[in-house]
Amino acid sequence: MNSFQSVRHLLHAWQPEVPVYCVYPHVYCDSTQHFLRGFPGRVLYAVKANDEPAVVRLMHQAGVTDFDCASLPEIALVSENCPGATCYFMVPVRLRGTARIAQERYGVRHFVVDHPKGLELLAGEIDMKRSVVFARMAVHHRSAIYDLSSKFGAQPEEIPGLVKAIAALGAEPALAFNVGSSVRSPDAYRHALGVAAEVLAELPFRLRLVDIGGGYPRSYPGYVMPPLEDYFVAIREGIRALPLAEGGEILGEPGRALAAPGLSALVEVLLRKDDRLYINDGLYGIFWELRFEGHNRYPVRAYRNGQPLGGEERSFQLLGPTCDSTDSLPGAVDLPADIDTGDYLEFGHIGAYSLGGRTRFNGHFSDKIVSIEDWRELPPM
Ligand SMILES: *Cc1c(COP(=O)(O)O)cnc(C)c1O
């Protein structure tokens, strides 16, 4: 991967005609270690948030040793890029045969189920005696932007039966849930841990592992979330009431919180029409997450001739390069009023749910990824 000291250096050396995605190793290192220090349990990075090998390697270098994977290619990616790391196969419905390969080829020992038939399928593929199988519980809370319990999860009253069935098949049973994604209130974790405490208290034996999933949010312009510390406090409180076995441990699966900060997208202004800017990336590319409810823009900085562009600002609408008229970014952004064709825009904080969802629609796809050493000019929030 090419490395530049800063985006200014990059633009002096090269005026790319395709979008360039900039990895900031120091930003990923700092933000990941901040999460690792604050979270009261074991941190599994949810690979789907950003599966770019360079990013996954940075998570590992920053101290993440455990990875939440949902497919064989994700497990292979982590195994190849992060020697010594542990992969967890944390999706309750898998492609046929993949649990077997995950265990035989990659030594995966942690799996999840949410249904008796799913447990039977899993038990047919793996050695239950050397496995930990989580029962995934559905929990709902109004503060989650995306409800991750509408698709997966057994109802709390079904969990004791599932846990006993897992134990009867010889695996170590454990409990997992996912509050949601971009969870707006730490209360969602308090609430879910309360439900979990009730379920655990009903069991005839104590469990050792409880996986409280992902959902830790990040702020975006115009979309301010509580600080991560508030979530860590709520989780600390919630886990105090959990009846766990000796050596009990809490697991968390942050995706967005780890993936968002250290990536930017550098795009070119192809044409200015009054207050509309046509750019060379859009909703079929790096900006696809903006199709969904939640934040509607990223922090942005303008460049001209390799230098940051300042001055009086006005509001612009951004349009992607495809012929689809819905390829228009939902949030207007403030930019220098004289921004023009040939200038560049750098969108920061774009590392979560971005690279992994790019399409080739209309022939547009960029795979130019570079590393930027100096983090100080990353577009401010
Ligand atoms: C998507 C997902 C995550 C990560 O969610 P974030 O909101 O990005 O933290 C964690 N666990 C599971 C099972 C997921 O599907």
GROMACS .gro file of C-alpha atoms and ligand atoms in nm:
model
  396
    1MET     CA    1   0.000   0.000   0.000
    2ASN     CA    2   0.131   0.347  -0.088
    3SER     CA    3   0.198   0.573   0.206
    4PHE     CA    4   0.195   0.955   0.216
    5GLN     CA    5   0.280   1.193   0.494
    6SER     CA    6  -0.046   1.385   0.447
    7VAL     CA    7  -0.327   1.437   0.198
    8ARG     CA    8  -0.149   1.757   0.090
    9HIS     CA    9   0.156   1.549  -0.001
   10LEU     CA   10  -0.064   1.300  -0.183
   11LEU     CA   11  -0.232   1.572  -0.392
   12HIS     CA   12   0.102   1.734  -0.477
   13ALA     CA   13   0.227   1.400  -0.611
   14TRP     CA   14  -0.090   1.275  -0.772
   15GLN     CA   15  -0.428   1.415  -0.879
   16PRO     CA   16  -0.628   1.090  -0.873
   17GLU     CA   17  -0.923   1.071  -1.112
   18VAL     CA   18  -1.083   0.792  -0.906
   19PRO     CA   19  -1.178   0.799  -0.536
   20VAL     CA   20  -0.889   0.722  -0.300
   21TYR     CA   21  -0.951   0.575   0.044
   22CYS     CA   22  -0.705   0.691   0.309
   23VAL     CA   23  -0.622   0.474   0.610
   24TYR     CA   24  -0.486   0.667   0.912
   25PRO     CA   25  -0.296   0.406   1.118
   26HIS     CA   26  -0.238   0.635   1.417
   27VAL     CA   27  -0.606   0.722   1.441
   28TYR     CA   28  -0.707   0.356   1.437
   29CYS     CA   29  -0.443   0.271   1.695
   30ASP     CA   30  -0.552   0.545   1.939
   31SER     CA   31  -0.927   0.493   1.902
   32THR     CA   32  -0.902   0.114   1.927
   33GLN     CA   33  -0.685   0.130   2.239
   34HIS     CA   34  -0.926   0.381   2.392
   35PHE     CA   35  -1.209   0.131   2.344
   36LEU     CA   36  -1.002  -0.160   2.476
   37ARG     CA   37  -0.916   0.036   2.793
   38GLY     CA   38  -1.276   0.137   2.862
   39PHE     CA   39  -1.480  -0.171   2.778
   40PRO     CA   40  -1.532  -0.393   3.084
   41GLY     CA   41  -1.475  -0.724   2.906
   42ARG     CA   42  -1.321  -0.901   2.609
   43VAL     CA   43  -1.343  -0.706   2.282
   44LEU     CA   44  -1.427  -0.890   1.958
   45TYR     CA   45  -1.396  -0.668   1.649
   46ALA     CA   46  -1.703  -0.720   1.425
   47VAL     CA   47  -1.525  -0.767   1.092
   48LYS     CA   48  -1.825  -0.678   0.875
   49ALA     CA   49  -1.794  -0.310   0.972
   50ASN     CA   50  -1.469  -0.289   0.771
   51ASP     CA   51  -1.297  -0.598   0.632
   52GLU     CA   52  -1.016  -0.418   0.450
   53PRO     CA   53  -0.709  -0.631   0.537
   54ALA     CA   54  -0.500  -0.326   0.631
   55VAL     CA   55  -0.769  -0.213   0.876
   56VAL     CA   56  -0.810  -0.559   1.028
   57ARG     CA   57  -0.431  -0.580   1.073
   58LEU     CA   58  -0.430  -0.239   1.246
   59MET     CA   59  -0.699  -0.356   1.492
   60HIS     CA   60  -0.482  -0.658   1.570
   61GLN     CA   61  -0.169  -0.447   1.612
   62ALA     CA   62  -0.360  -0.213   1.844
   63GLY     CA   63  -0.434  -0.506   2.073
   64VAL     CA   64  -0.755  -0.675   1.950
   65THR     CA   65  -0.702  -1.051   1.975
   66ASP     CA   66  -1.059  -1.171   1.910
   67PHE     CA   67  -1.273  -1.127   1.599
   68ASP     CA   68  -1.647  -1.160   1.539
   69CYS     CA   69  -1.686  -1.320   1.196
   70ALA     CA   70  -2.000  -1.419   1.008
   71SER     CA   71  -1.868  -1.618   0.712
   72LEU     CA   72  -1.579  -1.841   0.606
   73PRO     CA   73  -1.414  -1.567   0.396
   74GLU     CA   74  -1.410  -1.336   0.703
   75ILE     CA   75  -1.255  -1.614   0.911
   76ALA     CA   76  -0.993  -1.682   0.640
   77LEU     CA   77  -0.914  -1.310   0.619
   78VAL     CA   78  -0.856  -1.276   0.993
   79SER     CA   79  -0.656  -1.599   1.010
   80GLU     CA   80  -0.427  -1.486   0.727
   81ASN     CA   81  -0.377  -1.131   0.852
   82CYS     CA   82  -0.372  -1.171   1.231
   83PRO     CA   83  -0.151  -1.457   1.346
   84GLY     CA   84  -0.260  -1.598   1.680
   85ALA     CA   85  -0.600  -1.426   1.677
   86THR     CA   86  -0.919  -1.609   1.776
   87CYS     CA   87  -1.216  -1.610   1.537
   88TYR     CA   88  -1.572  -1.651   1.662
   89PHE     CA   89  -1.835  -1.766   1.409
   90MET     CA   90  -2.114  -1.547   1.545
   91VAL     CA   91  -2.405  -1.579   1.304
   92PRO     CA   92  -2.692  -1.817   1.386
   93VAL     CA   93  -2.757  -1.918   1.023
   94ARG     CA   94  -2.457  -2.022   0.814
   95LEU     CA   95  -2.390  -2.162   0.467
   96ARG     CA   96  -2.408  -2.540   0.479
   97GLY     CA   97  -2.074  -2.698   0.569
   98THR     CA   98  -1.900  -2.377   0.675
   99ALA     CA   99  -1.907  -2.447   1.051
  100ARG     CA  100  -1.728  -2.775   0.984
  101ILE     CA  101  -1.457  -2.610   0.773
  102ALA     CA  102  -1.423  -2.324   1.023
  103GLN     CA  103  -1.347  -2.574   1.297
  104GLU     CA  104  -1.136  -2.821   1.099
  105ARG     CA  105  -0.930  -2.571   0.902
  106TYR     CA  106  -0.920  -2.265   1.128
  107GLY     CA  107  -0.975  -2.414   1.475
  108VAL     CA  108  -1.288  -2.208   1.544
  109ARG     CA  109  -1.450  -2.309   1.875
  110HIS     CA  110  -1.722  -2.047   1.928
  111PHE     CA  111  -2.055  -2.059   1.748
  112VAL     CA  112  -2.406  -1.924   1.801
  113VAL     CA  113  -2.759  -2.060   1.751
  114ASP     CA  114  -3.107  -1.919   1.805
  115HIS     CA  115  -3.330  -2.217   1.721
  116PRO     CA  116  -3.343  -2.592   1.803
  117LYS     CA  117  -3.318  -2.688   1.434
  118GLY     CA  118  -3.019  -2.457   1.391
  119LEU     CA  119  -2.855  -2.628   1.690
  120GLU     CA  120  -2.914  -2.968   1.529
  121LEU     CA  121  -2.753  -2.849   1.203
  122LEU     CA  122  -2.453  -2.708   1.389
  123ALA     CA  123  -2.408  -3.021   1.599
  124GLY     CA  124  -2.397  -3.223   1.276
  125GLU     CA  125  -2.093  -3.026   1.157
  126ILE     CA  126  -1.871  -2.962   1.460
  127ASP     CA  127  -1.723  -3.144   1.757
  128MET     CA  128  -1.955  -3.014   2.027
  129LYS     CA  129  -1.726  -3.135   2.306
  130ARG     CA  130  -1.459  -2.883   2.216
  131SER     CA  131  -1.698  -2.598   2.136
  132VAL     CA  132  -1.871  -2.311   2.308
  133VAL     CA  133  -2.220  -2.250   2.168
  134PHE     CA  134  -2.396  -1.923   2.246
  135ALA     CA  135  -2.775  -1.908   2.259
  136ARG     CA  136  -2.870  -1.578   2.097
  137MET     CA  137  -3.151  -1.395   2.269
  138ALA     CA  138  -3.370  -1.129   2.107
  139VAL     CA  139  -3.380  -0.802   2.298
  140HIS     CA  140  -3.560  -0.492   2.180
  141HIS     CA  141  -3.503  -0.135   2.282
  142ARG     CA  142  -3.647   0.177   2.125
  143SER     CA  143  -3.311   0.356   2.121
  144ALA     CA  144  -3.144   0.137   1.858
  145ILE     CA  145  -3.135   0.283   1.507
  146TYR     CA  146  -3.113  -0.062   1.353
  147ASP     CA  147  -3.289  -0.338   1.547
  148LEU     CA  148  -3.064  -0.645   1.534
  149SER     CA  149  -3.325  -0.862   1.706
  150SER     CA  150  -3.586  -0.851   1.430
  151LYS     CA  151  -3.391  -1.105   1.225
  152PHE     CA  152  -3.209  -1.324   1.479
  153GLY     CA  153  -3.265  -1.426   1.837
  154ALA     CA  154  -3.485  -1.659   2.041
  155GLN     CA  155  -3.733  -1.503   2.283
  156PRO     CA  156  -3.604  -1.482   2.643
  157GLU     CA  157  -3.848  -1.753   2.757
  158GLU     CA  158  -3.705  -1.993   2.497
  159ILE     CA  159  -3.344  -1.945   2.612
  160PRO     CA  160  -3.339  -2.189   2.908
  161GLY     CA  161  -3.457  -2.473   2.681
  162LEU     CA  162  -3.197  -2.388   2.417
  163VAL     CA  163  -2.915  -2.361   2.674
  164LYS     CA  164  -3.005  -2.700   2.821
  165ALA     CA  165  -3.012  -2.855   2.473
  166ILE     CA  166  -2.665  -2.714   2.399
  167ALA     CA  167  -2.531  -2.860   2.725
  168ALA     CA  168  -2.696  -3.196   2.655
  169LEU     CA  169  -2.508  -3.218   2.325
  170GLY     CA  170  -2.177  -3.174   2.506
  171ALA     CA  171  -2.084  -2.812   2.425
  172GLU     CA  172  -2.031  -2.535   2.679
  173PRO     CA  173  -2.345  -2.319   2.663
  174ALA     CA  174  -2.322  -1.939   2.674
  175LEU     CA  175  -2.553  -1.642   2.619
  176ALA     CA  176  -2.540  -1.376   2.346
  177PHE     CA  177  -2.757  -1.083   2.246
  178ASN     CA  178  -2.734  -0.775   2.027
  179VAL     CA  179  -2.907  -0.460   2.142
  180GLY     CA  180  -2.893  -0.304   1.794
  181SER     CA  181  -2.665  -0.083   1.592
  182SER     CA  182  -2.600   0.287   1.654
  183VAL     CA  183  -2.768   0.253   1.991
  184ARG     CA  184  -2.864   0.605   2.096
  185SER     CA  185  -2.894   0.544   2.468
  186PRO     CA  186  -2.678   0.350   2.716
  187ASP     CA  187  -3.008   0.249   2.880
  188ALA     CA  188  -3.050  -0.009   2.604
  189TYR     CA  189  -2.756  -0.204   2.751
  190ARG     CA  190  -2.887  -0.163   3.108
  191HIS     CA  191  -3.224  -0.296   2.993
  192ALA     CA  192  -3.081  -0.594   2.799
  193LEU     CA  193  -2.845  -0.689   3.083
  194GLY     CA  194  -3.147  -0.679   3.318
  195VAL     CA  195  -3.335  -0.924   3.095
  196ALA     CA  196  -3.020  -1.140   3.071
  197ALA     CA  197  -2.984  -1.145   3.453
  198GLU     CA  198  -3.341  -1.275   3.487
  199VAL     CA  199  -3.287  -1.546   3.226
  200LEU     CA  200  -2.954  -1.655   3.379
  201ALA     CA  201  -3.105  -1.674   3.727
  202GLU     CA  202  -3.363  -1.926   3.603
  203LEU     CA  203  -3.102  -2.172   3.477
  204PRO     CA  204  -3.013  -2.481   3.682
  205PHE     CA  205  -2.641  -2.402   3.630
  206ARG     CA  206  -2.426  -2.090   3.586
  207LEU     CA  207  -2.287  -1.978   3.250
  208ARG     CA  208  -1.934  -1.846   3.209
  209LEU     CA  209  -1.967  -1.626   2.899
  210VAL     CA  210  -2.215  -1.352   2.809
  211ASP     CA  211  -2.169  -1.174   2.475
  212ILE     CA  212  -2.344  -0.838   2.477
  213GLY     CA  213  -2.290  -0.771   2.104
  214GLY     CA  214  -2.220  -0.447   1.919
  215GLY     CA  215  -2.405  -0.120   1.874
  216TYR     CA  216  -2.165   0.131   2.038
  217PRO     CA  217  -2.229   0.446   1.838
  218ARG     CA  218  -2.014   0.718   1.688
  219SER     CA  219  -2.111   1.080   1.641
  220TYR     CA  220  -2.134   1.233   1.294
  221PRO     CA  221  -2.198   1.597   1.196
  222GLY     CA  222  -2.553   1.686   1.299
  223TYR     CA  223  -2.587   1.350   1.471
  224VAL     CA  224  -2.443   1.361   1.819
  225MET     CA  225  -2.433   1.047   2.031
  226PRO     CA  226  -2.343   1.012   2.400
  227PRO     CA  227  -1.971   0.943   2.463
  228LEU     CA  228  -1.857   0.580   2.474
  229GLU     CA  229  -1.777   0.625   2.844
  230ASP     CA  230  -2.150   0.651   2.921
  231TYR     CA  231  -2.199   0.309   2.761
  232PHE     CA  232  -1.909   0.157   2.952
  233VAL     CA  233  -2.058   0.287   3.280
  234ALA     CA  234  -2.401   0.141   3.198
  235ILE     CA  235  -2.247  -0.194   3.104
  236ARG     CA  236  -2.035  -0.202   3.420
  237GLU     CA  237  -2.349  -0.146   3.627
  238GLY     CA  238  -2.548  -0.405   3.434
  239ILE     CA  239  -2.294  -0.683   3.460
  240ARG     CA  240  -2.263  -0.647   3.836
  241ALA     CA  241  -2.607  -0.808   3.871
  242LEU     CA  242  -2.532  -1.100   3.634
  243PRO     CA  243  -2.508  -1.440   3.798
  244LEU     CA  244  -2.203  -1.591   3.624
  245ALA     CA  245  -1.992  -1.902   3.684
  246GLU     CA  246  -1.635  -1.888   3.818
  247GLY     CA  247  -1.406  -1.721   3.566
  248GLY     CA  248  -1.708  -1.550   3.411
  249GLU     CA  249  -1.642  -1.308   3.127
  250ILE     CA  250  -1.830  -1.044   2.928
  251LEU     CA  251  -1.770  -1.017   2.554
  252GLY     CA  252  -1.853  -0.721   2.330
  253GLU     CA  253  -1.860  -0.702   1.950
  254PRO     CA  254  -1.796  -0.341   1.846
  255GLY     CA  255  -1.799  -0.281   1.472
  256ARG     CA  256  -1.872   0.084   1.399
  257ALA     CA  257  -1.704   0.219   1.713
  258LEU     CA  258  -1.371   0.069   1.607
  259ALA     CA  259  -1.402   0.097   1.229
  260ALA     CA  260  -1.534   0.453   1.184
  261PRO     CA  261  -1.255   0.690   1.292
  262GLY     CA  262  -0.946   0.603   1.088
  263LEU     CA  263  -1.059   0.613   0.725
  264SER     CA  264  -1.135   0.896   0.483
  265ALA     CA  265  -1.249   0.915   0.121
  266LEU     CA  266  -1.077   1.161  -0.112
  267VAL     CA  267  -1.301   1.245  -0.408
  268GLU     CA  268  -1.283   1.487  -0.698
  269VAL     CA  269  -1.541   1.750  -0.793
  270LEU     CA  270  -1.628   1.656  -1.153
  271LEU     CA  271  -1.858   1.948  -1.219
  272ARG     CA  272  -2.013   2.235  -1.029
  273LYS     CA  273  -2.360   2.354  -1.125
  274ASP     CA  274  -2.448   2.643  -0.892
  275ASP     CA  275  -2.504   2.477  -0.552
  276ARG     CA  276  -2.476   2.123  -0.687
  277LEU     CA  277  -2.149   1.932  -0.699
  278TYR     CA  278  -2.108   1.614  -0.905
  279ILE     CA  279  -1.839   1.400  -0.742
  280ASN     CA  280  -1.667   1.075  -0.842
  281ASP     CA  281  -1.811   0.860  -0.560
  282GLY     CA  282  -2.167   0.814  -0.440
  283LEU     CA  283  -2.438   0.598  -0.288
  284TYR     CA  284  -2.337   0.295  -0.496
  285GLY     CA  285  -1.982   0.339  -0.368
  286ILE     CA  286  -1.833   0.447  -0.037
  287PHE     CA  287  -2.142   0.646   0.075
  288TRP     CA  288  -2.392   0.357   0.063
  289GLU     CA  289  -2.472   0.368   0.434
  290LEU     CA  290  -2.635   0.709   0.386
  291ARG     CA  291  -2.927   0.532   0.217
  292PHE     CA  292  -3.041   0.418   0.559
  293GLU     CA  293  -3.185   0.594   0.860
  294GLY     CA  294  -2.923   0.751   1.086
  295HIS     CA  295  -2.657   1.010   1.010
  296ASN     CA  296  -2.675   1.181   0.669
  297ARG     CA  297  -2.322   1.314   0.615
  298TYR     CA  298  -1.956   1.295   0.715
  299PRO     CA  299  -1.712   1.566   0.818
  300VAL     CA  300  -1.554   1.715   0.506
  301ARG     CA  301  -1.259   1.933   0.402
  302ALA     CA  302  -1.192   2.091   0.062
  303TYR     CA  303  -0.857   2.101  -0.121
  304ARG     CA  304  -0.738   2.307  -0.419
  305ASN     CA  305  -0.395   2.258  -0.576
  306GLY     CA  306  -0.292   2.040  -0.286
  307GLN     CA  307  -0.379   2.295  -0.017
  308PRO     CA  308  -0.678   2.307   0.219
  309LEU     CA  309  -0.933   2.555   0.087
  310GLY     CA  310  -1.089   2.800   0.333
  311GLY     CA  311  -1.308   3.106   0.316
  312GLU     CA  312  -1.674   3.186   0.345
  313GLU     CA  313  -1.897   2.881   0.321
  314ARG     CA  314  -2.229   2.791   0.168
  315SER     CA  315  -2.437   2.479   0.153
  316PHE     CA  316  -2.402   2.229  -0.134
  317GLN     CA  317  -2.582   1.922  -0.254
  318LEU     CA  318  -2.354   1.631  -0.356
  319LEU     CA  319  -2.434   1.396  -0.645
  320GLY     CA  320  -2.265   1.068  -0.729
  321PRO     CA  321  -2.118   0.963  -1.066
  322THR     CA  322  -2.381   0.707  -1.175
  323CYS     CA  323  -2.680   0.776  -1.402
  324ASP     CA  324  -2.929   0.689  -1.126
  325SER     CA  325  -3.110   1.000  -1.005
  326THR     CA  326  -3.130   0.858  -0.651
  327ASP     CA  327  -2.746   0.870  -0.643
  328SER     CA  328  -2.758   1.195  -0.446
  329LEU     CA  329  -2.622   1.226  -0.093
  330PRO     CA  330  -2.904   1.299   0.152
  331GLY     CA  331  -2.733   1.563   0.368
  332ALA     CA  332  -2.624   1.902   0.236
  333VAL     CA  333  -2.269   1.996   0.333
  334ASP     CA  334  -2.109   2.334   0.402
  335LEU     CA  335  -1.806   2.404   0.181
  336PRO     CA  336  -1.606   2.708   0.070
  337ALA     CA  337  -1.840   2.914  -0.150
  338ASP     CA  338  -1.600   2.920  -0.446
  339ILE     CA  339  -1.543   2.541  -0.459
  340ASP     CA  340  -1.517   2.437  -0.821
  341THR     CA  341  -1.461   2.165  -1.079
  342GLY     CA  342  -1.126   1.994  -1.020
  343ASP     CA  343  -1.113   2.059  -0.645
  344TYR     CA  344  -1.095   1.767  -0.406
  345LEU     CA  345  -1.308   1.681  -0.101
  346GLU     CA  346  -1.191   1.461   0.185
  347PHE     CA  347  -1.466   1.294   0.389
  348GLY     CA  348  -1.347   1.178   0.730
  349HIS     CA  349  -1.479   0.926   0.982
  350ILE     CA  350  -1.603   0.706   0.698
  351GLY     CA  351  -1.448   0.373   0.805
  352ALA     CA  352  -1.763   0.191   0.917
  353TYR     CA  353  -2.003   0.029   0.672
  354SER     CA  354  -1.840   0.190   0.371
  355LEU     CA  355  -1.562  -0.003   0.191
  356GLY     CA  356  -1.740  -0.338   0.231
  357GLY     CA  357  -2.058  -0.230   0.052
  358ARG     CA  358  -1.919  -0.067  -0.264
  359THR     CA  359  -2.079  -0.197  -0.583
  360ARG     CA  360  -1.968  -0.200  -0.946
  361PHE     CA  361  -2.294  -0.038  -1.055
  362ASN     CA  362  -2.259   0.161  -1.376
  363GLY     CA  363  -1.892   0.065  -1.400
  364HIS     CA  364  -1.774   0.269  -1.103
  365PHE     CA  365  -1.550   0.101  -0.846
  366SER     CA  366  -1.228   0.221  -0.690
  367ASP     CA  367  -0.987   0.004  -0.502
  368LYS     CA  368  -0.721   0.268  -0.442
  369ILE     CA  369  -0.630   0.251  -0.075
  370VAL     CA  370  -0.338   0.444   0.072
  371SER     CA  371  -0.196   0.507   0.414
  372ILE     CA  372  -0.158   0.859   0.564
  373GLU     CA  373   0.090   0.909   0.846
  374ASP     CA  374  -0.004   1.253   0.980
  375TRP     CA  375  -0.349   1.252   1.137
  376ARG     CA  376  -0.368   1.620   1.225
  377GLU     CA  377  -0.543   1.731   0.908
  378LEU     CA  378  -0.815   1.471   0.913
  379PRO     CA  379  -1.142   1.662   0.852
  380PRO     CA  380  -1.266   1.775   1.195
  381MET     CA  381  -1.612   1.669   1.312
  382LIG     C1  382  -2.319  -0.599   1.288
  382LIG     C2  383  -2.293  -0.676   1.411
  382LIG     C3  384  -2.207  -0.623   1.510
  382LIG     C4  385  -2.145  -0.486   1.503
  382LIG     O1  386  -2.241  -0.388   1.518
  382LIG     P1  387  -2.197  -0.232   1.537
  382LIG     O2  388  -2.328  -0.165   1.549
  382LIG     O3  389  -2.123  -0.194   1.415
  382LIG     O4  390  -2.116  -0.224   1.660
  382LIG     C5  391  -2.181  -0.702   1.620
  382LIG     N1  392  -2.236  -0.826   1.632
  382LIG     C6  393  -2.318  -0.879   1.539
  382LIG     C7  394  -2.371  -1.015   1.560
  382LIG     C8  395  -2.350  -0.805   1.427
  382LIG     O5  396  -2.433  -0.858   1.335
   0.00000   0.00000   0.00000
